[in-house]
Tab-separated table of C-alpha atoms and ligand atoms in Angstrom:
chain	number	residue	atom	x	y	z
M	13	MET	CA	104.970	49.202	111.636
M	14	ARG	CA	106.918	51.819	113.570
M	15	TYR	CA	106.171	55.545	113.753
M	16	LEU	CA	108.790	58.307	113.710
M	17	SER	CA	108.689	62.042	114.326
M	18	THR	CA	108.915	64.302	111.269
M	19	ARG	CA	111.750	66.089	113.108
M	20	GLY	CA	113.773	62.929	113.595
M	21	GLY	CA	113.885	62.924	117.423
M	22	GLY	CA	112.782	60.303	119.956
M	23	ASP	CA	112.407	56.546	119.699
M	24	PRO	CA	110.214	54.733	117.173
M	25	LYS	CA	106.722	54.016	118.543
M	26	ARG	CA	103.905	51.627	117.797
M	27	PHE	CA	100.395	52.584	116.725
M	28	CYS	CA	98.647	52.287	120.093
M	29	ASP	CA	101.316	54.438	121.762
M	30	ILE	CA	100.797	57.359	119.401
M	31	LEU	CA	96.997	56.817	119.315
M	32	LEU	CA	96.506	58.556	122.660
M	33	GLU	CA	99.269	61.159	122.150
M	34	GLY	CA	99.430	64.474	120.326
M	35	LEU	CA	102.703	65.895	119.059
M	36	ALA	CA	105.913	63.882	119.260
M	37	GLU	CA	108.218	64.890	122.121
M	38	ASP	CA	110.497	66.862	119.786
M	39	GLY	CA	107.528	68.947	118.560
M	40	GLY	CA	107.157	67.024	115.278
M	41	LEU	CA	104.294	64.890	113.952
M	42	TYR	CA	104.290	61.110	113.718
M	43	LEU	CA	104.615	59.386	110.362
M	44	PRO	CA	104.918	55.673	109.570
M	45	GLU	CA	108.524	54.701	108.818
M	46	ARG	CA	107.393	53.783	105.277
M	47	TYR	CA	104.209	53.645	103.228
M	48	PRO	CA	103.041	50.072	102.531
M	49	GLN	CA	102.818	49.556	98.762
M	50	VAL	CA	99.607	48.472	97.094
M	51	ASP	CA	99.968	46.855	93.665
M	52	GLY	CA	97.444	46.067	90.937
M	53	ALA	CA	96.694	42.621	92.339
M	54	THR	CA	95.861	44.070	95.757
M	55	LEU	CA	93.691	46.782	94.210
M	56	ALA	CA	91.860	44.072	92.271
M	57	CYS	CA	91.172	42.199	95.545
M	58	TRP	CA	89.946	45.350	97.276
M	59	ARG	CA	87.618	46.515	94.494
M	60	GLY	CA	84.190	45.310	95.509
M	61	LEU	CA	84.850	45.111	99.254
M	62	ALA	CA	82.334	46.725	101.600
M	63	TYR	CA	83.586	49.988	103.133
M	64	HIS	CA	84.290	48.458	106.550
M	65	GLU	CA	86.218	45.588	104.938
M	66	LEU	CA	88.294	48.026	102.890
M	67	ALA	CA	88.940	50.036	106.073
M	68	PHE	CA	90.176	46.905	107.816
M	69	GLU	CA	92.516	45.976	104.923
M	70	ILE	CA	94.097	49.454	104.864
M	71	LEU	CA	94.265	49.937	108.641
M	72	SER	CA	95.840	46.539	109.220
M	73	LEU	CA	98.811	47.568	107.027
M	74	TYR	CA	99.574	50.263	109.611
M	75	ILE	CA	98.394	48.705	112.889
M	76	ASP	CA	100.137	45.580	114.183
M	77	ASP	CA	99.471	45.963	117.898
M	78	ILE	CA	95.705	45.287	117.812
M	79	PRO	CA	94.685	41.671	117.074
M	80	ALA	CA	93.154	41.375	113.572
M	81	ALA	CA	89.816	40.055	114.858
M	82	ASP	CA	89.458	43.064	117.177
M	83	LEU	CA	90.369	45.551	114.459
M	84	GLN	CA	87.932	43.887	112.089
M	85	ARG	CA	85.138	44.199	114.659
M	86	ILE	CA	85.981	47.862	115.348
M	87	CYS	CA	85.788	48.660	111.611
M	88	ALA	CA	82.514	46.780	111.189
M	89	GLN	CA	80.906	48.501	114.173
M	90	THR	CA	82.112	51.953	113.077
M	91	TYR	CA	81.288	52.015	109.368
M	92	ARG	CA	77.616	50.968	109.489
M	93	ALA	CA	74.956	52.416	107.209
M	94	GLU	CA	72.806	53.390	110.250
M	95	VAL	CA	75.596	55.727	111.442
M	96	PHE	CA	76.137	57.254	107.982
M	97	GLY	CA	72.717	58.418	106.862
M	98	GLY	CA	71.509	54.964	105.858
M	99	ARG	CA	73.966	54.863	102.932
M	100	THR	CA	75.404	51.362	102.515
M	101	GLU	CA	78.337	52.718	100.442
M	102	ILE	CA	79.201	54.980	103.474
M	103	THR	CA	80.870	57.436	101.013
M	104	PRO	CA	78.664	57.280	97.888
M	105	LEU	CA	79.909	58.878	94.681
M	106	ASN	CA	77.632	61.188	92.652
M	107	GLU	CA	78.245	61.975	89.011
M	108	LEU	CA	77.625	65.696	88.396
M	109	GLU	CA	78.523	65.357	84.709
M	110	PRO	CA	80.718	62.853	82.857
M	111	GLY	CA	84.158	62.956	84.484
M	112	LEU	CA	83.135	65.223	87.395
M	113	TYR	CA	82.083	63.637	90.664
M	114	LEU	CA	81.164	64.514	94.222
M	115	GLU	CA	82.136	61.992	96.923
M	116	GLU	CA	79.809	62.262	99.927
M	117	LEU	CA	81.774	62.261	103.177
M	118	SER	CA	79.165	64.035	105.264
M	119	ASN	CA	76.412	61.556	106.017
M	120	GLY	CA	77.639	60.948	109.579
M	121	PRO	CA	75.926	62.202	112.763
M	122	THR	CA	77.278	65.790	112.593
M	123	LEU	CA	76.920	66.210	108.814
M	124	ALA	CA	80.619	66.914	108.160
M	125	PHE	CA	83.515	64.753	106.975
M	126	LYS	CA	85.189	64.861	110.397
M	127	ASP	CA	82.803	62.079	111.459
M	128	MET	CA	84.563	59.700	109.038
M	129	ALA	CA	87.691	59.710	111.198
M	130	MET	CA	86.318	60.719	114.577
M	131	GLN	CA	83.848	57.818	114.753
M	132	LEU	CA	86.746	55.381	114.326
M	133	LEU	CA	88.846	57.298	116.854
M	134	GLY	CA	86.055	56.959	119.442
M	135	ALA	CA	85.998	53.188	118.998
M	136	LEU	CA	89.807	52.903	119.086
M	137	PHE	CA	90.041	55.058	122.235
M	138	GLU	CA	87.425	53.004	124.062
M	139	TYR	CA	89.189	49.794	123.024
M	140	GLU	CA	92.708	50.873	123.990
M	141	LEU	CA	91.722	52.601	127.251
M	142	GLY	CA	89.740	49.500	128.232
M	143	ARG	CA	92.734	47.290	127.487
M	144	ARG	CA	94.991	49.471	129.646
M	145	GLY	CA	92.392	50.095	132.356
M	146	GLU	CA	92.942	53.829	131.903
M	147	GLN	CA	90.782	56.919	131.591
M	148	LEU	CA	91.197	59.930	129.309
M	149	ASN	CA	89.697	63.393	129.630
M	150	ILE	CA	89.592	65.078	126.263
M	151	LEU	CA	89.874	68.853	126.375
M	152	GLY	CA	89.262	70.842	123.221
M	153	ALA	CA	88.156	74.138	121.742
M	154	THR	CA	85.798	74.353	118.802
M	155	SER	CA	84.082	76.881	116.620
M	156	GLY	CA	81.886	74.164	115.140
M	157	ASP	CA	82.736	70.994	113.214
M	158	THR	CA	85.528	69.380	115.234
M	159	GLY	CA	83.908	69.711	118.635
M	160	SER	CA	80.595	68.265	117.598
M	161	ALA	CA	82.246	65.387	115.702
M	162	ALA	CA	84.330	64.579	118.802
M	163	GLU	CA	81.290	64.651	121.097
M	164	TYR	CA	79.217	62.379	118.854
M	165	ALA	CA	82.148	59.970	118.544
M	166	MET	CA	82.844	59.793	122.298
M	167	ARG	CA	79.318	60.034	123.742
M	168	GLY	CA	78.489	57.198	126.093
M	169	ARG	CA	81.918	55.553	125.688
M	170	ALA	CA	83.602	53.953	128.689
M	171	GLY	CA	86.814	55.551	129.946
M	172	VAL	CA	86.410	58.870	128.096
M	173	ASN	CA	85.104	62.290	129.127
M	174	VAL	CA	84.910	65.258	126.749
M	175	PHE	CA	85.243	68.868	127.894
M	176	MET	CA	84.557	71.061	124.876
M	177	LEU	CA	84.982	74.828	124.984
M	178	SER	CA	83.100	76.983	122.481
M	179	PRO	CA	82.656	80.760	122.181
M	180	HIS	CA	79.367	81.633	123.913
M	181	GLY	CA	76.697	82.728	121.446
M	182	ARG	CA	79.000	82.627	118.409
M	183	MET	CA	78.188	79.260	116.847
M	184	SER	CA	75.142	78.940	114.605
M	185	PRO	CA	71.902	77.933	116.394
M	186	PHE	CA	72.069	74.578	114.582
M	187	GLN	CA	75.664	73.902	115.692
M	188	GLN	CA	74.826	74.876	119.283
M	189	ALA	CA	71.794	72.619	119.246
M	190	GLN	CA	73.822	69.706	117.848
M	191	MET	CA	76.318	69.867	120.706
M	192	PHE	CA	74.253	71.141	123.622
M	193	SER	CA	71.369	68.724	123.133
M	194	LEU	CA	73.595	65.744	124.004
M	195	GLN	CA	72.502	64.438	127.386
M	196	ASP	CA	75.324	61.892	127.852
M	197	LYS	CA	77.007	62.176	131.247
M	198	ASN	CA	80.521	61.997	129.765
M	199	ILE	CA	79.990	65.023	127.502
M	200	HIS	CA	80.580	68.479	129.008
M	201	ASN	CA	79.815	71.628	126.995
M	202	LEU	CA	81.564	74.747	128.268
M	203	ALA	CA	80.411	77.981	126.597
M	204	VAL	CA	83.070	80.641	127.214
M	205	ARG	CA	82.212	84.363	127.227
M	206	GLY	CA	84.745	85.295	124.534
M	207	VAL	CA	85.884	84.373	121.025
M	208	PHE	CA	87.350	81.129	119.670
M	209	ASP	CA	90.934	82.285	120.328
M	210	ASP	CA	90.071	82.757	124.035
M	211	CYS	CA	88.870	79.140	124.130
M	212	GLN	CA	92.026	77.935	122.443
M	213	ASP	CA	94.228	79.964	124.812
M	214	ILE	CA	92.520	78.315	127.809
M	215	VAL	CA	93.085	74.839	126.340
M	216	LYS	CA	96.759	75.693	125.804
M	217	ALA	CA	97.124	77.095	129.330
M	218	VAL	CA	95.564	73.981	130.897
M	219	SER	CA	97.660	71.623	128.738
M	220	ASN	CA	100.911	73.514	129.343
M	221	ASP	CA	100.575	72.914	133.078
M	222	LEU	CA	102.106	69.438	132.874
M	223	THR	CA	101.399	68.534	136.495
M	224	TYR	CA	97.711	69.324	136.116
M	225	LYS	CA	97.578	67.689	132.676
M	226	LYS	CA	99.074	64.456	133.982
M	227	SER	CA	97.077	64.250	137.218
M	228	ARG	CA	93.781	64.840	135.350
M	229	LYS	CA	94.753	62.615	132.377
M	230	ILE	CA	94.044	65.390	129.886
M	231	GLY	CA	94.242	64.481	126.179
M	232	THR	CA	93.163	65.845	122.811
M	233	VAL	CA	91.607	64.705	119.550
M	234	ASN	CA	93.029	67.365	117.239
M	235	SER	CA	93.641	66.892	113.559
M	236	ILE	CA	97.320	65.973	113.919
M	237	ASN	CA	96.312	62.612	115.401
M	238	TRP	CA	97.707	59.933	113.051
M	239	ALA	CA	94.722	57.602	113.552
M	240	ARG	CA	92.384	60.313	112.246
M	241	LEU	CA	94.523	60.791	109.186
M	242	LEU	CA	94.754	57.057	108.573
M	243	ALA	CA	90.957	56.652	108.745
M	244	GLN	CA	90.673	59.271	106.002
M	245	VAL	CA	92.946	57.324	103.622
M	246	VAL	CA	90.159	54.760	103.201
M	247	TYR	CA	87.704	57.023	101.366
M	248	TYR	CA	90.278	57.926	98.701
M	249	PHE	CA	90.366	54.225	97.788
M	250	ALA	CA	86.563	53.962	98.065
M	251	GLY	CA	86.129	56.982	95.764
M	252	TYR	CA	88.628	55.595	93.259
M	253	PHE	CA	86.851	52.238	93.030
M	254	GLN	CA	83.485	53.916	92.453
M	255	ALA	CA	84.799	56.284	89.754
M	256	THR	CA	86.756	53.679	87.741
M	257	LYS	CA	86.175	50.293	86.155
M	258	SER	CA	89.757	49.058	86.073
M	259	ASN	CA	92.931	49.649	88.044
M	260	ASP	CA	94.926	51.202	85.228
M	261	GLU	CA	92.684	54.282	85.220
M	262	ARG	CA	93.742	57.392	87.098
M	263	VAL	CA	91.589	59.952	88.907
M	264	SER	CA	92.214	63.326	90.570
M	265	PHE	CA	90.791	64.608	93.831
M	266	CYS	CA	89.970	68.171	94.814
M	267	VAL	CA	89.925	68.769	98.569
M	268	PRO	CA	88.504	71.789	100.459
M	269	SER	CA	91.402	72.401	102.865
M	270	GLY	CA	92.296	74.129	106.107
M	271	ASN	CA	94.638	72.173	108.362
M	272	PHE	CA	95.810	69.954	105.462
M	273	GLY	CA	94.534	66.839	107.269
M	274	ASN	CA	92.072	65.678	104.632
M	275	VAL	CA	94.347	66.171	101.620
M	276	CYS	CA	97.314	64.741	103.537
M	277	ALA	CA	95.368	61.474	103.688
M	278	GLY	CA	95.129	61.705	99.882
M	279	HIS	CA	98.894	62.149	99.753
M	280	VAL	CA	99.322	58.985	101.840
M	281	ALA	CA	96.960	57.058	99.527
M	282	ARG	CA	98.954	58.253	96.497
M	283	GLN	CA	102.269	57.307	98.144
M	284	MET	CA	100.828	53.821	98.748
M	285	GLY	CA	100.286	53.469	95.010
M	286	LEU	CA	96.634	54.436	94.498
M	287	PRO	CA	96.553	55.761	90.895
M	288	ILE	CA	95.892	59.432	91.717
M	289	ALA	CA	96.877	61.918	89.014
M	290	GLN	CA	96.448	65.192	90.891
M	291	LEU	CA	95.681	66.231	94.441
M	292	VAL	CA	94.143	69.674	94.170
M	293	VAL	CA	94.182	71.773	97.340
M	294	ALA	CA	91.268	74.244	97.471
M	295	THR	CA	91.368	77.086	99.996
M	296	ASN	CA	89.081	80.018	100.771
M	297	GLU	CA	90.312	83.586	101.296
M	298	ASN	CA	92.715	82.153	103.890
M	299	ASP	CA	95.048	80.993	101.153
M	300	VAL	CA	98.313	80.234	102.951
M	301	LEU	CA	98.399	76.754	101.330
M	302	ASP	CA	97.503	78.011	97.861
M	303	GLU	CA	100.327	80.518	98.227
M	304	PHE	CA	102.773	77.683	98.961
M	305	PHE	CA	101.712	75.611	95.961
M	306	ARG	CA	101.854	78.677	93.690
M	307	THR	CA	105.103	80.204	94.942
M	308	GLY	CA	106.997	77.650	97.033
M	309	ARG	CA	106.830	79.944	100.072
M	310	TYR	CA	105.026	78.855	103.246
M	311	ALA	CA	104.303	81.800	105.535
M	312	PRO	CA	101.757	80.976	108.259
M	313	ARG	CA	99.848	84.005	109.507
M	314	GLY	CA	98.576	84.983	112.939
M	315	ALA	CA	94.986	85.121	114.182
M	316	ALA	CA	94.886	88.846	113.351
M	317	HIS	CA	95.461	88.002	109.661
M	318	THR	CA	92.923	85.194	109.492
M	319	HIS	CA	89.697	86.224	107.752
M	320	ALA	CA	86.306	85.113	109.088
M	321	THR	CA	84.701	83.691	105.940
M	322	SER	CA	81.518	81.916	104.890
M	323	SER	CA	83.446	78.610	104.769
M	324	PRO	CA	84.480	78.914	108.428
M	325	SER	CA	85.953	75.427	108.902
M	326	MET	CA	88.724	76.428	106.483
M	327	ASP	CA	89.580	79.686	108.289
M	328	ILE	CA	93.057	78.500	109.149
M	329	SER	CA	96.354	80.228	108.460
M	330	LYS	CA	98.725	77.684	109.933
M	331	ALA	CA	98.064	74.220	108.521
M	332	SER	CA	98.845	71.833	111.356
M	333	ASN	CA	99.303	68.702	109.177
M	334	PHE	CA	101.396	70.356	106.470
M	335	GLU	CA	104.640	69.315	108.168
M	336	ARG	CA	103.855	65.693	107.277
M	337	PHE	CA	103.927	66.368	103.541
M	338	VAL	CA	107.013	68.561	103.810
M	339	ALA	CA	108.804	65.743	105.679
M	340	ASP	CA	108.203	63.475	102.668
M	341	LEU	CA	109.247	66.229	100.259
M	342	PHE	CA	112.486	66.660	102.251
M	343	GLY	CA	113.159	62.905	102.160
M	344	ARG	CA	112.486	62.639	105.919
M	345	GLU	CA	115.528	64.757	106.803
M	346	GLY	CA	114.464	65.626	110.351
M	347	ALA	CA	116.881	68.522	110.830
M	348	ARG	CA	115.683	70.201	107.642
M	349	VAL	CA	112.027	69.770	108.639
M	350	ARG	CA	112.743	71.171	112.095
M	351	ALA	CA	114.508	74.211	110.645
M	352	ALA	CA	111.578	74.919	108.298
M	353	PHE	CA	108.867	74.623	110.929
M	354	THR	CA	110.644	76.482	113.702
M	355	ALA	CA	111.238	79.463	111.383
M	356	PRO	CA	108.484	82.094	110.936
M	357	ALA	CA	108.326	81.164	107.222
M	358	PHE	CA	110.300	79.136	104.672
M	359	GLU	CA	110.749	78.862	100.940
M	360	ILE	CA	111.683	75.713	99.048
M	361	PRO	CA	114.177	75.724	96.156
M	362	ALA	CA	112.969	75.596	92.543
M	363	ALA	CA	113.924	71.926	92.133
M	364	ASP	CA	111.649	70.979	95.047
M	365	ARG	CA	108.818	73.136	93.670
M	366	GLU	CA	108.991	71.127	90.491
M	367	ARG	CA	108.795	67.849	92.479
M	368	VAL	CA	105.726	69.063	94.442
M	369	ALA	CA	103.818	69.102	91.156
M	370	THR	CA	105.436	66.260	89.189
M	371	GLU	CA	106.469	63.696	91.803
M	372	PHE	CA	103.698	64.408	94.339
M	373	GLY	CA	100.920	65.582	92.005
M	374	PHE	CA	99.867	68.693	93.920
M	375	ALA	CA	97.990	71.637	92.409
M	376	SER	CA	95.923	74.342	94.110
M	377	GLY	CA	93.510	77.228	93.857
M	378	SER	CA	91.473	79.543	96.079
M	379	SER	CA	87.927	80.794	96.275
M	380	SER	CA	86.119	83.883	97.579
M	381	HIS	CA	82.701	84.570	99.103
M	382	ALA	CA	81.375	85.639	95.680
M	383	ASP	CA	82.811	82.466	94.047
M	384	ARG	CA	81.195	80.351	96.749
M	385	LEU	CA	77.738	81.855	96.213
M	386	ALA	CA	78.047	81.606	92.411
M	387	THR	CA	79.199	77.965	92.624
M	388	ILE	CA	76.360	76.971	94.983
M	389	ARG	CA	73.881	78.548	92.541
M	390	SER	CA	75.381	77.074	89.374
M	391	CYS	CA	75.709	73.614	90.940
M	392	GLN	CA	72.035	73.707	91.843
M	393	GLN	CA	70.991	74.969	88.401
M	394	ARG	CA	73.185	72.670	86.326
M	395	TYR	CA	73.183	69.501	88.358
M	396	GLY	CA	70.141	69.910	90.623
M	397	ARG	CA	72.352	69.406	93.640
M	398	LEU	CA	72.687	71.642	96.699
M	399	ILE	CA	76.212	71.861	98.170
M	400	ASP	CA	77.645	73.509	101.272
M	401	PRO	CA	80.053	76.502	101.148
M	402	HIS	CA	83.220	74.401	101.772
M	403	THR	CA	82.339	71.922	99.046
M	404	ALA	CA	81.610	74.911	96.796
M	405	ASP	CA	85.195	76.121	97.313
M	406	GLY	CA	86.304	72.656	96.212
M	407	LEU	CA	84.068	72.531	93.149
M	408	LYS	CA	85.132	76.016	92.018
M	409	VAL	CA	88.813	75.077	92.113
M	410	ALA	CA	88.195	71.570	90.678
M	411	VAL	CA	86.594	73.004	87.542
M	412	GLU	CA	89.587	75.333	87.039
M	413	GLN	CA	92.188	72.595	87.529
M	414	ARG	CA	90.510	69.671	85.791
M	415	GLN	CA	92.608	67.876	83.152
M	416	ALA	CA	91.102	66.398	79.984
M	417	GLY	CA	90.495	62.671	80.240
M	418	VAL	CA	91.120	62.427	84.012
M	419	PRO	CA	88.015	62.044	86.187
M	420	MET	CA	87.910	64.650	88.981
M	421	ILE	CA	86.403	63.779	92.367
M	422	VAL	CA	85.440	66.680	94.642
M	423	LEU	CA	85.226	65.717	98.309
M	424	GLU	CA	81.974	66.885	99.935
M	425	THR	CA	83.122	67.988	103.387
M	426	ALA	CA	79.782	69.104	104.898
M	427	LEU	CA	76.071	69.149	104.146
M	428	PRO	CA	74.336	72.450	103.267
M	429	ALA	CA	71.957	72.145	106.268
M	430	LYS	CA	74.883	73.073	108.523
M	431	PHE	CA	75.402	76.458	106.864
M	432	ALA	CA	71.863	77.715	106.325
M	433	GLU	CA	72.730	81.435	106.356
M	434	THR	CA	75.073	81.230	103.346
M	435	LEU	CA	72.716	78.853	101.534
M	436	VAL	CA	69.867	81.356	101.957
M	437	GLU	CA	72.148	84.114	100.648
M	438	ALA	CA	73.047	82.015	97.603
M	439	THR	CA	69.703	80.459	96.743
M	440	GLY	CA	67.037	82.417	98.641
M	441	ALA	CA	65.792	79.247	100.334
M	442	GLN	CA	66.493	77.335	103.531
M	443	PRO	CA	68.475	74.147	102.821
M	444	PRO	CA	66.644	70.929	103.680
M	445	ARG	CA	67.646	69.013	106.796
M	446	PRO	CA	68.257	65.274	106.951
M	447	ALA	CA	65.465	63.323	108.610
M	448	GLY	CA	65.363	63.526	112.398
M	449	LEU	CA	67.059	66.912	112.702
M	450	ASP	CA	64.003	69.158	112.377
M	451	GLY	CA	63.492	71.283	115.444
M	452	ILE	CA	66.692	70.229	117.271
M	453	GLU	CA	67.035	73.881	118.339
M	454	ASN	CA	64.063	73.275	120.689
M	455	LEU	CA	65.583	70.323	122.560
M	456	PRO	CA	66.751	70.818	126.156
M	457	LYS	CA	70.351	72.085	126.318
M	458	ARG	CA	73.160	70.854	128.547
M	459	VAL	CA	75.826	73.591	128.750
M	460	GLN	CA	77.665	75.611	131.378
M	461	VAL	CA	78.451	79.257	130.641
M	462	LEU	CA	81.797	80.491	132.008
M	463	ASP	CA	84.074	83.524	131.835
M	464	ALA	CA	87.233	83.263	129.721
M	465	ASP	CA	89.146	82.171	132.801
M	466	VAL	CA	91.440	79.163	133.205
M	467	GLY	CA	90.517	78.789	136.881
M	468	GLN	CA	86.806	78.442	136.094
M	469	VAL	CA	87.484	75.790	133.435
M	470	ARG	CA	89.687	73.792	135.800
M	471	ALA	CA	86.995	74.002	138.472
M	472	VAL	CA	84.426	72.501	136.092
M	473	ILE	CA	86.806	69.666	135.128
M	474	ASP	CA	87.641	68.905	138.762
M	475	ALA	CA	84.000	68.952	139.824
M	476	ALA	CA	83.077	66.532	137.012
M	477	LEU	CA	85.913	64.195	138.047
M	478	GLY	CA	84.749	64.355	141.676
M	479	LEU	CA	87.967	66.059	142.833
T	18	LIG	C1	87.622	70.563	108.856
T	18	LIG	C2	86.925	70.944	107.599
T	18	LIG	C3	87.621	71.260	106.406
T	18	LIG	C4	89.124	71.332	106.348
T	18	LIG	O1	89.747	70.090	106.489
T	18	LIG	P1	91.304	69.973	106.871
T	18	LIG	O2	91.540	68.559	107.137
T	18	LIG	O3	91.488	70.854	108.083
T	18	LIG	O4	92.081	70.506	105.700
T	18	LIG	C5	86.886	71.527	105.262
T	18	LIG	N1	85.539	71.526	105.286
T	18	LIG	C6	84.840	71.241	106.394
T	18	LIG	C7	83.351	71.266	106.347
T	18	LIG	C8	85.497	70.923	107.596
T	18	LIG	O5	84.783	70.639	108.705
């Protein structure tokens, strides 16, 4: 399998080359040259496989530069029940009522769905860096979920260091404790006196200095990484098999969305032939994606027009993976994709809007703080199940968009324990914590506090690398 940029530039690459890279050289995102097709006979073979076996089957369609035995071992070591809350299904499906399901993606170490992909990425990085005899220093900025998932995936791994910037004092006590309690030598927490945008600006400044970036072997693990997206394709198949009895049934998925990474994996699964009726994109008040699916106009907004909401991991107004879907919609016409994504905004013609819904199965909706609270309460009252604010956005939109006779699967993207403040506001009670996480706020913390200054961040990196 070869990978090409959405903007049509550069040479085709193989999986392990794009694994350690970010954007393609022409500024586009990598996509496989085609989507391998899965027919009824293949689905029949896969139904009943353990999660790690299913992961291997799907990954091996896209990865031909890692020997099968190695890839098999990586999948088996990654998707173990011990890592995912003791659940042998890894992504168990819960029936809320007939035809309405919740697929649990948040039983990993940081209690959010990002672990599903990041855990695999950690194993693949260690494997590939070991094979090349190279080292990688991951630099990132986080306001919560991504940074902690990256640290738990990379902790203790050979060849990898993580330098994670977060806004000092602005993450929840639980999120701070999750990250700062890690004592692994290769994990470096940098708390910056400033806001998340300051952290992101520093990461950009460090990465834009190509000489520094190259000499320090700086890399990233952001959501545009193709391996992360590919890992996420697996749980669409796993959810489908749990919700259906035979392969001529169809299901729909509703996905709480920000950067369009999660639902883009659903798009890939559907393009491969998984019988998905609808892919419903759920946003919060930051509804740039909902606006596109309603009107055909995509107009990313700046940080000043991004609301801070109670589903903070979806507070995104420029969806970094969206270009992948648009490349498929545009029939992989690189020049057309480039024109759209280098303009401040674009609008697609009516004929394409029609195809977004009919050919690609997309629908959408948005949710507000009041909706979120009401959905958390009603889900608890009706189904006896506590959900987190992001999943609540998904459930709210799923109920609106559900079609008669088609099972709807809502993806659970985090556990309520992570967002205690909103849960208390909705229900009046503290959400329960999974075993082993009581009192993590009292553990010793490993973090360096810095000013919002590129020089100080570089100094910390250099000191850690012994330079
Ligand atoms: C990252 C995240 C999302 C959004 O996922 P995207 O892939 O960015 O669309 C939703 N919910 C939670 C809890 C997240 O951490």
